[in-house]
mmCIF file of C-alpha atoms in Angstrom:
data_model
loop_
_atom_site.group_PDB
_atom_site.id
_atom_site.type_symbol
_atom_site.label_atom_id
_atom_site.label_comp_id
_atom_site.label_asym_id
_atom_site.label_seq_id
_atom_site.Cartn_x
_atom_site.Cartn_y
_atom_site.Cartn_z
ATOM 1 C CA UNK A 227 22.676 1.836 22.082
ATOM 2 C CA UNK A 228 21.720 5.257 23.062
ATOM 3 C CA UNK A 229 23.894 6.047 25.590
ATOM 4 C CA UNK A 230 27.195 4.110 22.845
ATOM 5 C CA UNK A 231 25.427 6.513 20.297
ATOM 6 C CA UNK A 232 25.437 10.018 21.968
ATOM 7 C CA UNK A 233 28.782 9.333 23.538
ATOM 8 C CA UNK A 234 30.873 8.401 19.465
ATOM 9 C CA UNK A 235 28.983 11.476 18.255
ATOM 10 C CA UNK A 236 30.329 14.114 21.001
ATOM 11 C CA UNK A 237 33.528 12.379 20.654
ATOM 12 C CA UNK A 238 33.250 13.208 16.960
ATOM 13 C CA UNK A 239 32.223 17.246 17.690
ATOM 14 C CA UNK A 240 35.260 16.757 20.673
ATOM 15 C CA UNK A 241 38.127 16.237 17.554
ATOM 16 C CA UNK A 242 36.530 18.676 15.378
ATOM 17 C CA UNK A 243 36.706 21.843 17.968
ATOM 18 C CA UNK A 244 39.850 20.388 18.608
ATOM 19 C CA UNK A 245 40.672 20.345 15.186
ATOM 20 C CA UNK A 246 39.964 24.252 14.844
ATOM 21 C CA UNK A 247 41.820 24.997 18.657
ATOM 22 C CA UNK A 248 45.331 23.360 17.674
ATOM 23 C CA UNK A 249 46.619 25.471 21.003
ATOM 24 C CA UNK A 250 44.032 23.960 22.996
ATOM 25 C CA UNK A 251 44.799 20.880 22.254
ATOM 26 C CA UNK A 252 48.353 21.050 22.726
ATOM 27 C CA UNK A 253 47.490 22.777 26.399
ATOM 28 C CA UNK A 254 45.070 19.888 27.344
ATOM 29 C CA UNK A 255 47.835 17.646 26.269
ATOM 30 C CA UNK A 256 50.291 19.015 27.848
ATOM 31 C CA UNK A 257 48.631 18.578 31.066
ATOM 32 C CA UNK A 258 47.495 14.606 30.657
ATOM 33 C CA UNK A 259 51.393 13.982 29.483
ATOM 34 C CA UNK A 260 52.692 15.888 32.807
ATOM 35 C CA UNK A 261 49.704 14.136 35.378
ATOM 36 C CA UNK A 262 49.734 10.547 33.085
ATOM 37 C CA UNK A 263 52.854 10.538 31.374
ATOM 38 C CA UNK A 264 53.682 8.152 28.605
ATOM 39 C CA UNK A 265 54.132 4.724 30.742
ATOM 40 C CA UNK A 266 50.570 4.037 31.472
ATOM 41 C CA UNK A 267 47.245 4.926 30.303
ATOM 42 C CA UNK A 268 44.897 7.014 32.031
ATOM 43 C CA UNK A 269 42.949 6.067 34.877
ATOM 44 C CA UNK A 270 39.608 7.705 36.570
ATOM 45 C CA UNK A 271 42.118 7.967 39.376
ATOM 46 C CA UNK A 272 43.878 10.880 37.336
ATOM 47 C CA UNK A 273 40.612 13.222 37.028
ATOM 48 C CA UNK A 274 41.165 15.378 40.026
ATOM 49 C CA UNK A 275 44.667 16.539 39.058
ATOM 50 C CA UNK A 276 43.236 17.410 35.263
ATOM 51 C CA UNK A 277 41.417 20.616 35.899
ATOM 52 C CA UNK A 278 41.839 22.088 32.492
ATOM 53 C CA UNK A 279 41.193 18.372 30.728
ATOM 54 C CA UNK A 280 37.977 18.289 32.252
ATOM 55 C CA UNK A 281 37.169 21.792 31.846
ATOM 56 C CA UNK A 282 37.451 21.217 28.223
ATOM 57 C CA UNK A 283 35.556 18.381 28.349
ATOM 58 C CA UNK A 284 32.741 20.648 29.453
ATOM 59 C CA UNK A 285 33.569 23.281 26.602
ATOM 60 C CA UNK A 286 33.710 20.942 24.329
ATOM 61 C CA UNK A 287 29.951 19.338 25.455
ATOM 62 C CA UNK A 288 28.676 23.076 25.829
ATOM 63 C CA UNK A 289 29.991 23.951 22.357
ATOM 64 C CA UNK A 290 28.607 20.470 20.532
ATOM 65 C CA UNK A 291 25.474 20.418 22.215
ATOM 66 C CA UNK A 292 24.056 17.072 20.440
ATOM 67 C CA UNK A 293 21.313 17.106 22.280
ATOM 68 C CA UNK A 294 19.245 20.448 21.691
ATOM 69 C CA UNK A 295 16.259 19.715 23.489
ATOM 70 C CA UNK A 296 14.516 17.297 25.778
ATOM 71 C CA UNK A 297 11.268 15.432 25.757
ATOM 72 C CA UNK A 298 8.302 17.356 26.594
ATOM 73 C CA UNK A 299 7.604 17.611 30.234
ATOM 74 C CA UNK A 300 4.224 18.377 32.181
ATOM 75 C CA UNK A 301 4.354 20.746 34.971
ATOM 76 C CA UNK A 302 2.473 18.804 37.880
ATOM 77 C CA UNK A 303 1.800 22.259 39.944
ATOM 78 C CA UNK A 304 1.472 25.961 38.958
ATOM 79 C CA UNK A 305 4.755 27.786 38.476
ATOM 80 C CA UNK A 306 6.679 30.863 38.102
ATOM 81 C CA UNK A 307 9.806 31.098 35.625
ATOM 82 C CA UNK A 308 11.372 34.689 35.476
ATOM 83 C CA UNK A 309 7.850 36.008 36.937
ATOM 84 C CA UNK A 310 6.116 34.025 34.587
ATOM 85 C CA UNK A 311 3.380 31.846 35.015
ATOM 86 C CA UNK A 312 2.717 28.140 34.019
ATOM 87 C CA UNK A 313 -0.350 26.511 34.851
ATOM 88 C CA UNK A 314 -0.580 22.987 36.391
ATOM 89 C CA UNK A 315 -0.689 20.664 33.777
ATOM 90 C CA UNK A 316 0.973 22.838 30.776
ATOM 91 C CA UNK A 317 3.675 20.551 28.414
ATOM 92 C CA UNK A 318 6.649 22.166 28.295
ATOM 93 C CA UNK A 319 9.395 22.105 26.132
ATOM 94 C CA UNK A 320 12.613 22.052 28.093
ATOM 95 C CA UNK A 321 15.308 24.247 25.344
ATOM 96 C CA UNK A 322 19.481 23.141 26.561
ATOM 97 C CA UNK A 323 20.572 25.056 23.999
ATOM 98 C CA UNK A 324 19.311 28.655 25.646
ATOM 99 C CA UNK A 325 21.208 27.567 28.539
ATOM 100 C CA UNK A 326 24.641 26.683 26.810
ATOM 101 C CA UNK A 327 24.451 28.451 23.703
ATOM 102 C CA UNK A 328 22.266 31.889 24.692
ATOM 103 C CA UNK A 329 23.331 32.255 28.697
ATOM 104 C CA UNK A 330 24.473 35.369 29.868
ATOM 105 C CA UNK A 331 27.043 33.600 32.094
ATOM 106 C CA UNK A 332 28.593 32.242 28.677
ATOM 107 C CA UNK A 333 30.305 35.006 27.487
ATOM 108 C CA UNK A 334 31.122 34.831 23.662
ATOM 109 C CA UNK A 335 29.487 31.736 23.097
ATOM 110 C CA UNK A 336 30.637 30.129 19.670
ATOM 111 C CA UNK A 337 34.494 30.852 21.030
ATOM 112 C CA UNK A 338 36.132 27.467 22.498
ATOM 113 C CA UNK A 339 37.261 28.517 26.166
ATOM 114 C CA UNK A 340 37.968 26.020 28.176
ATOM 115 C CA UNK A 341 38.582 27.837 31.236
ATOM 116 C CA UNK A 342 35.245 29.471 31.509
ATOM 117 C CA UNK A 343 34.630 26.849 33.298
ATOM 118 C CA UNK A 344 37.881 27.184 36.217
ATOM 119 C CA UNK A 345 38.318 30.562 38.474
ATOM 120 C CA UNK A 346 41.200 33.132 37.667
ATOM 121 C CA UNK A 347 43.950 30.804 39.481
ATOM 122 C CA UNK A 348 43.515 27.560 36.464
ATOM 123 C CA UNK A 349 42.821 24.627 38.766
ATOM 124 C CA UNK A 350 39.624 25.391 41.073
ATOM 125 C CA UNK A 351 35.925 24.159 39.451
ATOM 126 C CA UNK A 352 33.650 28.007 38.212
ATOM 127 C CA UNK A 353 31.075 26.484 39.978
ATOM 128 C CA UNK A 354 28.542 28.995 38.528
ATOM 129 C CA UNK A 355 29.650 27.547 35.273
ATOM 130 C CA UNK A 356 29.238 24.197 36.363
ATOM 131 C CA UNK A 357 25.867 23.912 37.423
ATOM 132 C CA UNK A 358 24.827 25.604 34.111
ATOM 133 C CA UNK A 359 26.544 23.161 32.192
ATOM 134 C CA UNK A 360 23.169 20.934 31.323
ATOM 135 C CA UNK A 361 24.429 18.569 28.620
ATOM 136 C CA UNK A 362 22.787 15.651 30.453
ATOM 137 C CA UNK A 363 19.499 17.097 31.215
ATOM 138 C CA UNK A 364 18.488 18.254 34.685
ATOM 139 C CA UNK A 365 16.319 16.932 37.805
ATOM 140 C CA UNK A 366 14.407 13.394 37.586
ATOM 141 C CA UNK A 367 14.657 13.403 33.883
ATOM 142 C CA UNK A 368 18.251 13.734 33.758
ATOM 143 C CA UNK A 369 20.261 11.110 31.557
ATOM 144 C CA UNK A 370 20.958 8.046 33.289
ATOM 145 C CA UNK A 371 23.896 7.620 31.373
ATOM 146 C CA UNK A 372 25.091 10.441 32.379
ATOM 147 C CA UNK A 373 28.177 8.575 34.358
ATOM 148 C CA UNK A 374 29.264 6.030 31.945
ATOM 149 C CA UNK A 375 29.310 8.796 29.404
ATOM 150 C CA UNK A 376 31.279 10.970 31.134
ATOM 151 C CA UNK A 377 33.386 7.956 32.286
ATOM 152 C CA UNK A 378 33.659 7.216 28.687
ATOM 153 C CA UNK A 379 34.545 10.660 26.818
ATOM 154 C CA UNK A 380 37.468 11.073 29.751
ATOM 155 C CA UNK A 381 38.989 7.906 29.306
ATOM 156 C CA UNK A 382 38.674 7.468 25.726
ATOM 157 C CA UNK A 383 39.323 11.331 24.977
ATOM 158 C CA UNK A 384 42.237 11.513 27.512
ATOM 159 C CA UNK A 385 43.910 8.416 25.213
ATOM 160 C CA UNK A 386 43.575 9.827 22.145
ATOM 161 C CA UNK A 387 44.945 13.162 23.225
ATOM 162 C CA UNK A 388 47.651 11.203 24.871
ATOM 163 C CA UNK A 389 48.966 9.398 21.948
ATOM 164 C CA UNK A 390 47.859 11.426 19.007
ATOM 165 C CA UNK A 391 47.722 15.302 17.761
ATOM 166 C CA UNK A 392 44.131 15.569 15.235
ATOM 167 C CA UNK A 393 45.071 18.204 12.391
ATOM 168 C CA UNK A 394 42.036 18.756 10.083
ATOM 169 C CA UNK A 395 42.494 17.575 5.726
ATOM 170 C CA UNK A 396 40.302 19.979 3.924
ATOM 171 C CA UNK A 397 38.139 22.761 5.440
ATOM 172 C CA UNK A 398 35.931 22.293 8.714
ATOM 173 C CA UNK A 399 32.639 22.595 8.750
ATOM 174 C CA UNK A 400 30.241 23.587 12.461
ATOM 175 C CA UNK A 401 27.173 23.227 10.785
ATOM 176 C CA UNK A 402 25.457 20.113 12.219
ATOM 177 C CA UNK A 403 23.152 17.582 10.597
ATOM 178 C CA UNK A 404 19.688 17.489 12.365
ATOM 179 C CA UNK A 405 18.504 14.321 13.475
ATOM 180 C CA UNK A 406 16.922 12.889 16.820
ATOM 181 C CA UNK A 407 20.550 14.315 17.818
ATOM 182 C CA UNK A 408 22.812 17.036 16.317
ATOM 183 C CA UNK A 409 25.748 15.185 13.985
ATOM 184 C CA UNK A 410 28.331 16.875 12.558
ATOM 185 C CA UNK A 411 29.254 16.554 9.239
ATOM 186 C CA UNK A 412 31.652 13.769 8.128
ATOM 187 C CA UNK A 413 34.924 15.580 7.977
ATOM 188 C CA UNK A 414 38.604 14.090 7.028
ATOM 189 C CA UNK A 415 41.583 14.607 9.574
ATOM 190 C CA UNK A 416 45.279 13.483 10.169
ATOM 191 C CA UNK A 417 46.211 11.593 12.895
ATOM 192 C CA UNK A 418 49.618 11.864 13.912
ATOM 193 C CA UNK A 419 51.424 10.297 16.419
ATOM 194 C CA UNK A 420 52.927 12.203 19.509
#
């Protein structure tokens, strides 16, 4: 339930920021229609020849963020953070949003880039990007979802995208609810066929 839970709600955020990036969406399109194509539906097969699709994908996870925090964790040894120090045994409270929303490395952050995460030439992974991108969690806590829901959000995305163009009905509004995750608020679009 949790995993079928997180995964509808980011899928929600996904057609709002699409929604308010019509030119993104018509680029990320535009690439599934030239790799996929209109005969078939997309396959996991496909991912390596969609850089830009699945660098949006990871925009579009670093921009909704459901997820703000994670569970408490206990450091089992002394540690240094940033010449810091944390005692053995201190709870800590692990904050994803500093690291997609307030990173240095994330230039700009409330603007919808997809190609922060790809180098200058469009196609290769910005790995720096990459490994900040912390949606999931990190280490032995990390989601164990985390496949299926990436599995998921590409295939079910990628079909949408395919067969439909998501134009918002009224104004759009960022501003999430809070909950034991972050939802948006329940907006209207059109759905028209491509």
């Amino acid at each position: 339930m949790a995993g079928m839970e997180t995964t509808s709600i980011t899928l929600k955020w996904a057609l709002l920021y699409l929604m308010k990036n019509p030119l993104e969406q018509d680029k990320i399109r535009a690439e599934l229609l030239s790799v996929v194509g209109r005969d078939r539906r997309i396959q996991m097969s496909d991912k390596p020849k969609l850089p830009y699709f699945i660098a949006a994908i990871a925009e579009l996870q670093r921009m909704a963020n459901i997820l703000s925090f994670v569970f408490f964790h206990r450091c089992t040894e002394e540690a240094v953070v940033c010449g810091k120090s944390i005692p053995k045994d201190t709870l800590t409270f692990p904050q994803i949003y500093s690291v997609l929303k307030d990173d240095p490395l994330f230039d700009n952050p409330e603007e919808f880039r997809p190609s922060r995460f790809l180098e200058t030439d469009g196609k290769t992974v910005n790995k720096k990007a990459t490994e900040r991108m912390v949606a999931f969690g990190m280490g032995k806590r990390q989601c164990v979802g985390e496949g299926l829901a990436r599995t998921e959000i590409f295939l079910v995305l990628g079909t949408l995208l395919l067969n439909y163009r998501f134009e918002p009905v009224g104004p759009l509004d960022f501003n999430p609810i809070f909950g034991s995750v972050l939802y948006p608020r329940p907006y209207k679009c059109s759905v028209v066929p491509v």
